[in-house]
Tab-separated table of N, CA and C and ligand atoms in Angstrom:
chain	number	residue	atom	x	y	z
C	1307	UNK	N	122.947	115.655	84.689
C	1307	UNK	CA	122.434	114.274	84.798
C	1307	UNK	C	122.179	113.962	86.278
C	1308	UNK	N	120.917	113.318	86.123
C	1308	UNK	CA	120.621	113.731	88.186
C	1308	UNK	C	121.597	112.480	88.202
C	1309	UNK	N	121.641	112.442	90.105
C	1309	UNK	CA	121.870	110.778	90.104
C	1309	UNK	C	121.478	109.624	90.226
C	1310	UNK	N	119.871	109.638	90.316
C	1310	UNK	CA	118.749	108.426	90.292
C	1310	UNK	C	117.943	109.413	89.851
C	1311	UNK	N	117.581	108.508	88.815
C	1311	UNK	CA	115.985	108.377	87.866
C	1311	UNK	C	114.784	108.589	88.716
C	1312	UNK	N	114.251	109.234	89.388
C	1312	UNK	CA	112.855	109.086	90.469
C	1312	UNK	C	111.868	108.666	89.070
C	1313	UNK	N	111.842	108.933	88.117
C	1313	UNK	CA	110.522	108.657	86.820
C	1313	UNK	C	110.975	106.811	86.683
C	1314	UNK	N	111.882	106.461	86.811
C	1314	UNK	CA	112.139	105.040	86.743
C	1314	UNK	C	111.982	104.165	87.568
C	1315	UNK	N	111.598	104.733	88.828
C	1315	UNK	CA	111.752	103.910	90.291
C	1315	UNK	C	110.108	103.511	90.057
C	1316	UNK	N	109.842	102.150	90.065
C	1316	UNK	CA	108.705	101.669	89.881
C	1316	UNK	C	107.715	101.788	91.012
C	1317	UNK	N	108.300	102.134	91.695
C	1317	UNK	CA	107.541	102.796	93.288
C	1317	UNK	C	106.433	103.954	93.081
C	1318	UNK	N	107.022	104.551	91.595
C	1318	UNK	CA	106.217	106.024	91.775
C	1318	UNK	C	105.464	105.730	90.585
C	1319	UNK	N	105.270	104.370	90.442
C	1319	UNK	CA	104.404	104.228	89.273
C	1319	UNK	C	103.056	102.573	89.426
C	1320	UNK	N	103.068	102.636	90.907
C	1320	UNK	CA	102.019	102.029	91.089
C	1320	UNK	C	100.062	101.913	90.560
C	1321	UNK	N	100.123	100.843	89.796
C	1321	UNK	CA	98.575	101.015	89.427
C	1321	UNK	C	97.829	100.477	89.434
C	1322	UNK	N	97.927	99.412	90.910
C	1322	UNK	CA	96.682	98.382	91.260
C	1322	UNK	C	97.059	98.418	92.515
C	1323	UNK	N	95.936	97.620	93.240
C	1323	UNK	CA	95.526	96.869	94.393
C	1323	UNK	C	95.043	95.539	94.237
C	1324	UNK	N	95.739	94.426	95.013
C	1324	UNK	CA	94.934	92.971	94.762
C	1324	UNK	C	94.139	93.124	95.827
C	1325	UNK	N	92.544	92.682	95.271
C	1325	UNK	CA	91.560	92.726	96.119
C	1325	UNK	C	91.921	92.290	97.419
C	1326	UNK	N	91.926	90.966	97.462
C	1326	UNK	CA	92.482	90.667	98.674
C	1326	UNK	C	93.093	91.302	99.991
C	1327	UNK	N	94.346	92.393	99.057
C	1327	UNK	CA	94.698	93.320	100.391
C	1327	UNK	C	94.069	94.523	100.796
C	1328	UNK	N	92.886	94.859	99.672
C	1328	UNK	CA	91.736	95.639	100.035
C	1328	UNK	C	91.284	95.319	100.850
C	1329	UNK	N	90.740	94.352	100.828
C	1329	UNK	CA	89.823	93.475	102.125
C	1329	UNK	C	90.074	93.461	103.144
C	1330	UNK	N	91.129	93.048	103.041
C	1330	UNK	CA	91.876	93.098	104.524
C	1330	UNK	C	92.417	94.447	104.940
C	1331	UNK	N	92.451	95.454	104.399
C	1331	UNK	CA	92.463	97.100	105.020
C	1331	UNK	C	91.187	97.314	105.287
C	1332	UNK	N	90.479	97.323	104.947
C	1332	UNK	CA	89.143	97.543	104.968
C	1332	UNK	C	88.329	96.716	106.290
C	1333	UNK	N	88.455	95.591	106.091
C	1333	UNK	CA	88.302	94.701	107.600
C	1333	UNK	C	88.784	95.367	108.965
C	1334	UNK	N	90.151	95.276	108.725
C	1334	UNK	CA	91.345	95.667	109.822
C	1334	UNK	C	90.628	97.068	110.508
C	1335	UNK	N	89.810	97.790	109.502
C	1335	UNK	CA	89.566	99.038	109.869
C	1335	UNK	C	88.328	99.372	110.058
C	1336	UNK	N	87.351	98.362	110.032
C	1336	UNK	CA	85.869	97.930	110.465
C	1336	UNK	C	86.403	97.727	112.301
C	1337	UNK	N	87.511	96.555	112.116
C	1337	UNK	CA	87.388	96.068	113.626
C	1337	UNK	C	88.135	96.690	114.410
C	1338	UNK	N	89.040	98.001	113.685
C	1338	UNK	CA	89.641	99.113	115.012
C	1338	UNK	C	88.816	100.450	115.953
C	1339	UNK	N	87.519	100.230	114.571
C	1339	UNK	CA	86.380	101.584	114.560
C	1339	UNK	C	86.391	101.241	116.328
C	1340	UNK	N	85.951	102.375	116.991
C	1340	UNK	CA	86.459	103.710	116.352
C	1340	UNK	C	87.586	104.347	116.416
C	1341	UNK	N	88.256	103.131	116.926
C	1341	UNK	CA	89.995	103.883	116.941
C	1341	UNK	C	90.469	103.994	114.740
C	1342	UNK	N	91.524	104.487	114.777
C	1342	UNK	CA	92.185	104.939	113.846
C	1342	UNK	C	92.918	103.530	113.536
C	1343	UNK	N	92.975	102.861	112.038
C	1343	UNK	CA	94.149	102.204	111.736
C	1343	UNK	C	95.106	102.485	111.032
C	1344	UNK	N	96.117	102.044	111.248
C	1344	UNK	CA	97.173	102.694	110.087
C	1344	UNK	C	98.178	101.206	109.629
C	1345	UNK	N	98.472	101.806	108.670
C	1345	UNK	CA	99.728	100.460	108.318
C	1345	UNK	C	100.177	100.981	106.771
C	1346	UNK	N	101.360	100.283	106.474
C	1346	UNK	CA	102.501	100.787	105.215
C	1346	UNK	C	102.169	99.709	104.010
C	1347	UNK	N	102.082	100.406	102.863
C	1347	UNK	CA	101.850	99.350	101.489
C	1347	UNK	C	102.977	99.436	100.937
C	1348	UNK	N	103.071	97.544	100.668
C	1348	UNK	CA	103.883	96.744	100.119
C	1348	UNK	C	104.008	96.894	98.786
C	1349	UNK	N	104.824	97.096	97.461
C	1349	UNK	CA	104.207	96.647	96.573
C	1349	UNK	C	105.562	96.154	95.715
C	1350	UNK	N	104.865	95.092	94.085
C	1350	UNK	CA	105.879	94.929	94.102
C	1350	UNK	C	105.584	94.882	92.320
C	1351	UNK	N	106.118	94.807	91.540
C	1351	UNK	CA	106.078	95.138	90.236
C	1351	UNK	C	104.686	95.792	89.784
C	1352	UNK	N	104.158	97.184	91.138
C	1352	UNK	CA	103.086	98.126	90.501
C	1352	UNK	C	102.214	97.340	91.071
C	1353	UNK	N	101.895	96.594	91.788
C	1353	UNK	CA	101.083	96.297	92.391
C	1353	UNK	C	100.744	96.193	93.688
C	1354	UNK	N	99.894	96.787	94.672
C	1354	UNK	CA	100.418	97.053	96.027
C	1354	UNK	C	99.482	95.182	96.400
C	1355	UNK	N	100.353	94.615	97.316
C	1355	UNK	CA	100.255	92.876	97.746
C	1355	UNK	C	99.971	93.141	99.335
C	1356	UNK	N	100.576	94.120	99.895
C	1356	UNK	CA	100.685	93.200	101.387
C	1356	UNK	C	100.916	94.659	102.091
C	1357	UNK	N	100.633	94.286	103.606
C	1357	UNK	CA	100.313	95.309	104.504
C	1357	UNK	C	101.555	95.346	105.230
C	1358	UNK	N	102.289	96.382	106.377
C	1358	UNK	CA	102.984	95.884	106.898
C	1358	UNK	C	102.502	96.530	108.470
C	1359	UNK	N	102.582	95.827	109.407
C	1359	UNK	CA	101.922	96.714	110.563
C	1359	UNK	C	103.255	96.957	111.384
C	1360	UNK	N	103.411	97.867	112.099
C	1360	UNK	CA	104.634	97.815	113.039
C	1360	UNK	C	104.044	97.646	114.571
C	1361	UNK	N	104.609	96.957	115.542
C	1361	UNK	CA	104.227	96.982	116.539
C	1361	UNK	C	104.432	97.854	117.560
C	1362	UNK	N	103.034	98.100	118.098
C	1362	UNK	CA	102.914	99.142	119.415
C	1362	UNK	C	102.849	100.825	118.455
C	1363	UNK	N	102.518	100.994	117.479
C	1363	UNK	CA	102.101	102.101	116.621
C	1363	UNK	C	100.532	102.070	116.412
C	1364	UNK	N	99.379	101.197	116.182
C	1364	UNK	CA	98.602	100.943	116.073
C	1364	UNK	C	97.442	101.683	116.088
C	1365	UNK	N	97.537	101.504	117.412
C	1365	UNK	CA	96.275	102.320	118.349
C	1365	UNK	C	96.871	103.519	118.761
C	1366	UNK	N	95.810	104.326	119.872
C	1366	UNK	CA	96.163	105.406	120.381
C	1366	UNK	C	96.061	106.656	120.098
C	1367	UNK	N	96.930	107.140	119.973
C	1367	UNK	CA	97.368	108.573	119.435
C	1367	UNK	C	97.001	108.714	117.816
C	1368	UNK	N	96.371	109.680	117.681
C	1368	UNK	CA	95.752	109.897	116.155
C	1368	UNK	C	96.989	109.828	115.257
C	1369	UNK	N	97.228	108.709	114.282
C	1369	UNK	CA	98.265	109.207	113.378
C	1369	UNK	C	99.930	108.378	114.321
C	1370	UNK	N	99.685	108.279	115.193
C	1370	UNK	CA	100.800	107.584	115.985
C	1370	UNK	C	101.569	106.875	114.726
C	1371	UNK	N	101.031	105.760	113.894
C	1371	UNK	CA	101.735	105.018	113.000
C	1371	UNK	C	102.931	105.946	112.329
C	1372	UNK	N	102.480	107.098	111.836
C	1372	UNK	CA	102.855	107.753	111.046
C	1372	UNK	C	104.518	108.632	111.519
C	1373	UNK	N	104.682	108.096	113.206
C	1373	UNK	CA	105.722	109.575	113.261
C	1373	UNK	C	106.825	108.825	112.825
C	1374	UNK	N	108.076	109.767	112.198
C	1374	UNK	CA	108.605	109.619	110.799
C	1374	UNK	C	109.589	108.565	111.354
C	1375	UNK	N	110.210	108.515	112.495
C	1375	UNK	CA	111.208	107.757	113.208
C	1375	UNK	C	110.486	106.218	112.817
C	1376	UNK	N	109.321	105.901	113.113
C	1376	UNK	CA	109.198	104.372	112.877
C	1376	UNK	C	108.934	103.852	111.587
C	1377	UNK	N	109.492	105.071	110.657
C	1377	UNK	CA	108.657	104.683	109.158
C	1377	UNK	C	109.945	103.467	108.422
C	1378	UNK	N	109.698	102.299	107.815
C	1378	UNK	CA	110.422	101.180	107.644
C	1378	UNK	C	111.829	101.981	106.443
C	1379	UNK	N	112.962	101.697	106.664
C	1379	UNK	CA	113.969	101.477	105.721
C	1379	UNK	C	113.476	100.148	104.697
C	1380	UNK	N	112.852	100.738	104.101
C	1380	UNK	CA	112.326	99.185	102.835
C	1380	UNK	C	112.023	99.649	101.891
C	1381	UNK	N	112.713	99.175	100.727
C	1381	UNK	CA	112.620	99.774	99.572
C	1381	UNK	C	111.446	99.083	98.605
C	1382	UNK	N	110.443	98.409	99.325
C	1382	UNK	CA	109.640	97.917	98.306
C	1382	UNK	C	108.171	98.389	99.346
C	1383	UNK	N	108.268	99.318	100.553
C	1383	UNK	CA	107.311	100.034	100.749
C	1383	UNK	C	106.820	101.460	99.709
C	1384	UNK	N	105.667	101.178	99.620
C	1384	UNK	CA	105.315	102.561	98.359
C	1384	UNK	C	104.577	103.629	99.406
C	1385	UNK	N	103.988	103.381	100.425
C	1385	UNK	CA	103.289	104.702	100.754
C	1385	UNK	C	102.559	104.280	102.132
C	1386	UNK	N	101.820	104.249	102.447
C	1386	UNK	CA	100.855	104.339	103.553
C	1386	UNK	C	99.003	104.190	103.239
C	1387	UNK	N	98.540	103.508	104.748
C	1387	UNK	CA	96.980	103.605	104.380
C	1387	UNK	C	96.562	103.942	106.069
C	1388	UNK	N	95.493	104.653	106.273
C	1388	UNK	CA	94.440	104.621	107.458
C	1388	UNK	C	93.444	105.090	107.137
C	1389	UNK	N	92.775	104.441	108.103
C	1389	UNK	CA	91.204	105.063	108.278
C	1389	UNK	C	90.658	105.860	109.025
C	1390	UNK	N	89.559	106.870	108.684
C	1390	UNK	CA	89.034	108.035	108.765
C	1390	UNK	C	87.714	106.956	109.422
C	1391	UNK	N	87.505	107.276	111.184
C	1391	UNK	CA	86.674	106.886	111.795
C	1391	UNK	C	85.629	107.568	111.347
C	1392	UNK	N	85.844	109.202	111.111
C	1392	UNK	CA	84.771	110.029	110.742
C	1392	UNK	C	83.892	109.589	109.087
C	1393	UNK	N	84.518	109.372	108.301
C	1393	UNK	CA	83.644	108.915	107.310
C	1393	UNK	C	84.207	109.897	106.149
C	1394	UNK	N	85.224	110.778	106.475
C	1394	UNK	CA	85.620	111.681	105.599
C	1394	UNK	C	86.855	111.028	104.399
C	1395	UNK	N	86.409	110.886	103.007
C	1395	UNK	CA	87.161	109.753	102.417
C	1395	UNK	C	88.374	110.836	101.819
C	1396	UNK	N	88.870	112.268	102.433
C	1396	UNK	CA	89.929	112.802	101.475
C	1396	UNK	C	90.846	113.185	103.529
C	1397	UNK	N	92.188	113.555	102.156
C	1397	UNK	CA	93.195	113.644	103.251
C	1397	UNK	C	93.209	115.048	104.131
C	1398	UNK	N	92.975	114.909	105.607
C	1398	UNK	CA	93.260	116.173	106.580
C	1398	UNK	C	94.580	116.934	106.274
C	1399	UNK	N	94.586	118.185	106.624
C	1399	UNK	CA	96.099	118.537	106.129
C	1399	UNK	C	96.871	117.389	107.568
C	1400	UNK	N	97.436	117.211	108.683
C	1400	UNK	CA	98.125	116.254	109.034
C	1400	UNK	C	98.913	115.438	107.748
C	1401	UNK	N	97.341	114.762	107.102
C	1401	UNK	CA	97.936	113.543	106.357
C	1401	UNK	C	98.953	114.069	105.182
C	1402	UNK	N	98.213	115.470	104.355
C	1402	UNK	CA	98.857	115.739	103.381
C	1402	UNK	C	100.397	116.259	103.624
C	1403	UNK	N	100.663	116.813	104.682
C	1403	UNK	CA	102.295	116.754	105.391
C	1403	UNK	C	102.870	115.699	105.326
C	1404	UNK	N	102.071	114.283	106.057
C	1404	UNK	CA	102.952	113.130	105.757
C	1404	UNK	C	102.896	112.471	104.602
C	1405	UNK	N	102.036	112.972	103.145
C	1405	UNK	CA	102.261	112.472	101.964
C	1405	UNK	C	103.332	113.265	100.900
C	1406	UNK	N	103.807	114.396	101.937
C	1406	UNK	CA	104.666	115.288	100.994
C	1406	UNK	C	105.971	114.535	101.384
C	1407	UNK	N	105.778	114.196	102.838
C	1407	UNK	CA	107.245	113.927	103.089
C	1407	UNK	C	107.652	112.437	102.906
C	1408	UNK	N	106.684	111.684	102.587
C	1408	UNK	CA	106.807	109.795	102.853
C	1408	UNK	C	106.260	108.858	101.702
C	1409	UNK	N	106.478	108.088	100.716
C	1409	UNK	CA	105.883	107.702	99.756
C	1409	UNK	C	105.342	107.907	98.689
C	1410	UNK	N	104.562	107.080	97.654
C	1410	UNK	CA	104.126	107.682	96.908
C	1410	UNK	C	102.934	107.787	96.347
C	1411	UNK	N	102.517	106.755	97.017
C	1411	UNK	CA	100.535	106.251	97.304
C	1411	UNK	C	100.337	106.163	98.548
C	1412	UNK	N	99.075	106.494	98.820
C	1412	UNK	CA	98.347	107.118	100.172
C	1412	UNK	C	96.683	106.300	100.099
C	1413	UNK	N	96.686	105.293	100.859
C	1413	UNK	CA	95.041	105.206	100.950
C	1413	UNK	C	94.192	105.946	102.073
C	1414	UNK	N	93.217	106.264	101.718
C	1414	UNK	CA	92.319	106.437	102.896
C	1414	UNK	C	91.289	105.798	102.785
C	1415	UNK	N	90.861	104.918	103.907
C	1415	UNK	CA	89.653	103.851	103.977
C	1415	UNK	C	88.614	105.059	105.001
C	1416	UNK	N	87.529	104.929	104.599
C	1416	UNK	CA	86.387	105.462	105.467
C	1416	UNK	C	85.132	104.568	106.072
C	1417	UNK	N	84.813	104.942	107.098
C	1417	UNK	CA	83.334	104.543	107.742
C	1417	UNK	C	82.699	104.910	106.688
C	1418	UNK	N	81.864	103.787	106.027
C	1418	UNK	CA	81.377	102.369	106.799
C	1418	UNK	C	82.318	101.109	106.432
C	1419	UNK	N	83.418	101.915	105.674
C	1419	UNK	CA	84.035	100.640	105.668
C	1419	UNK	C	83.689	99.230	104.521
C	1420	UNK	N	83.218	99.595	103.570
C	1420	UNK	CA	82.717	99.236	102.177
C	1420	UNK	C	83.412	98.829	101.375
C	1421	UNK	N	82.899	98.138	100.408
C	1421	UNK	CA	83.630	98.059	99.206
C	1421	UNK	C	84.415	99.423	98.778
C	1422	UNK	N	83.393	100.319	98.509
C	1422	UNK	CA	83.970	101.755	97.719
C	1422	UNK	C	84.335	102.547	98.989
C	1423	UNK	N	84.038	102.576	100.311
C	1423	UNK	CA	84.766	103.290	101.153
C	1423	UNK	C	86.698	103.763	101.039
C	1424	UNK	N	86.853	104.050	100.163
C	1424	UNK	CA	88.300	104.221	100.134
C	1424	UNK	C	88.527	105.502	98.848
C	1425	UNK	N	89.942	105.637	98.844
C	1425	UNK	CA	90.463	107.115	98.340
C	1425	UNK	C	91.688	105.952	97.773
C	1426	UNK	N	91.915	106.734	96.733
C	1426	UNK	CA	94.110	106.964	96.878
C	1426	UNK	C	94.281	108.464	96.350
C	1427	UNK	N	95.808	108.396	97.199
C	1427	UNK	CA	96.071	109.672	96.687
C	1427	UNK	C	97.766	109.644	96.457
C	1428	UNK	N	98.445	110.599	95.785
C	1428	UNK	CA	99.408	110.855	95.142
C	1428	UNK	C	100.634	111.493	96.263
C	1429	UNK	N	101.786	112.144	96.482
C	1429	UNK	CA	101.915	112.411	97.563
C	1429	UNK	C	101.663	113.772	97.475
C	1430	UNK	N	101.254	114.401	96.653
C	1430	UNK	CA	100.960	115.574	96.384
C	1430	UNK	C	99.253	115.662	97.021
C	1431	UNK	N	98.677	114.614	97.626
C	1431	UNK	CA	97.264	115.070	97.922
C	1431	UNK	C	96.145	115.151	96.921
C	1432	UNK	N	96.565	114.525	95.551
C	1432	UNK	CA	96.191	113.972	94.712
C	1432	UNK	C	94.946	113.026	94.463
C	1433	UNK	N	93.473	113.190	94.648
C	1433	UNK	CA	92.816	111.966	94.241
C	1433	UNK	C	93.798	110.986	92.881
C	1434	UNK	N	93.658	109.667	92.891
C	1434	UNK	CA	94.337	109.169	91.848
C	1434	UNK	C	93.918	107.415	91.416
C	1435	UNK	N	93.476	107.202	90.416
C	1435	UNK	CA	92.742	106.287	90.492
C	1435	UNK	C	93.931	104.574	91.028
C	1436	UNK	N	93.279	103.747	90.953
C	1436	UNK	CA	94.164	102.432	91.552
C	1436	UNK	C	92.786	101.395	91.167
C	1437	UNK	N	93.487	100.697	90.705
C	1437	UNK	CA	92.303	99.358	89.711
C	1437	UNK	C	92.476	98.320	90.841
C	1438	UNK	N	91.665	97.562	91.465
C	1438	UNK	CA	91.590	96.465	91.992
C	1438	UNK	C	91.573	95.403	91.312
C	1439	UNK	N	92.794	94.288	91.757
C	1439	UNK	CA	92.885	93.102	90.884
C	1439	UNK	C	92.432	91.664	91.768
C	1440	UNK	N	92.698	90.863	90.933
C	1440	UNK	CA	92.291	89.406	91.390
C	1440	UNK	C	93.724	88.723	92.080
I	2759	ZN	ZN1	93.939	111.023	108.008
């Protein structure tokens, strides 16, 4: 008998996005072009709500957000999102290292930065679908 359920943890069973916080990844990552954005998804009964940014991770260094020391103790973070200045909407190996080791949904937003400019993925590197809600 393990000792936590991972199939029960509602974390690993996320299956929306409210538009809204689309928008605002998607924005956020229009107005960093051509730097890189990054930031951690919120979610909360399967639905990812809200962004979380940490400060002085931002900019800079490709992937900076990501090194593992600043990643939040929060149990209602599900995974991670950035954007691909290049326009490439699937994950570099980099990313797929930090989806093996960190979460359990992964966005990637791409140039141009669109409605459909975006990915999710699984932490396995997974295309995986995610329904946008109201
Ligand atoms: Zn990437």
């Amino acid at each position: 008998m393990p000792l936590f359920d991972f199939s029960k943890d509602e974390r690993a069973n996320i299956k929306s996005i409210k538009r809204k916080t689309l928008r605002m990844i998607l924005e956020a990552s229009k107005s960093q072009y051509p730097e890189e954005f990054g930031a951690f998804l919120r979610a909360e009964k399967g639905v990812i709500r809200e962004l979380i940014l940490l400060p002085g991770t931002i900019l800079g260094e490709r992937h900076a957000i990501f090194r593992l020391h600043n990643l939040p103790i929060d149990f209602t973070v599900v995974g991670t999102v950035h954007s691909h200045p290049s326009g490439e909407c699937y994950p570099s190996d980099a990313d797929l290292d930090l989806f093996r080791r960190y979460g359990w949904i992964h966005i990637i937003v791409c140039n141009p930065f669109d409605r459909d400019s975006w990915a999710a993925f699984d932490g396995a590197g997974n295309e995986r679908p995610l329904r946008v809600i109201d």
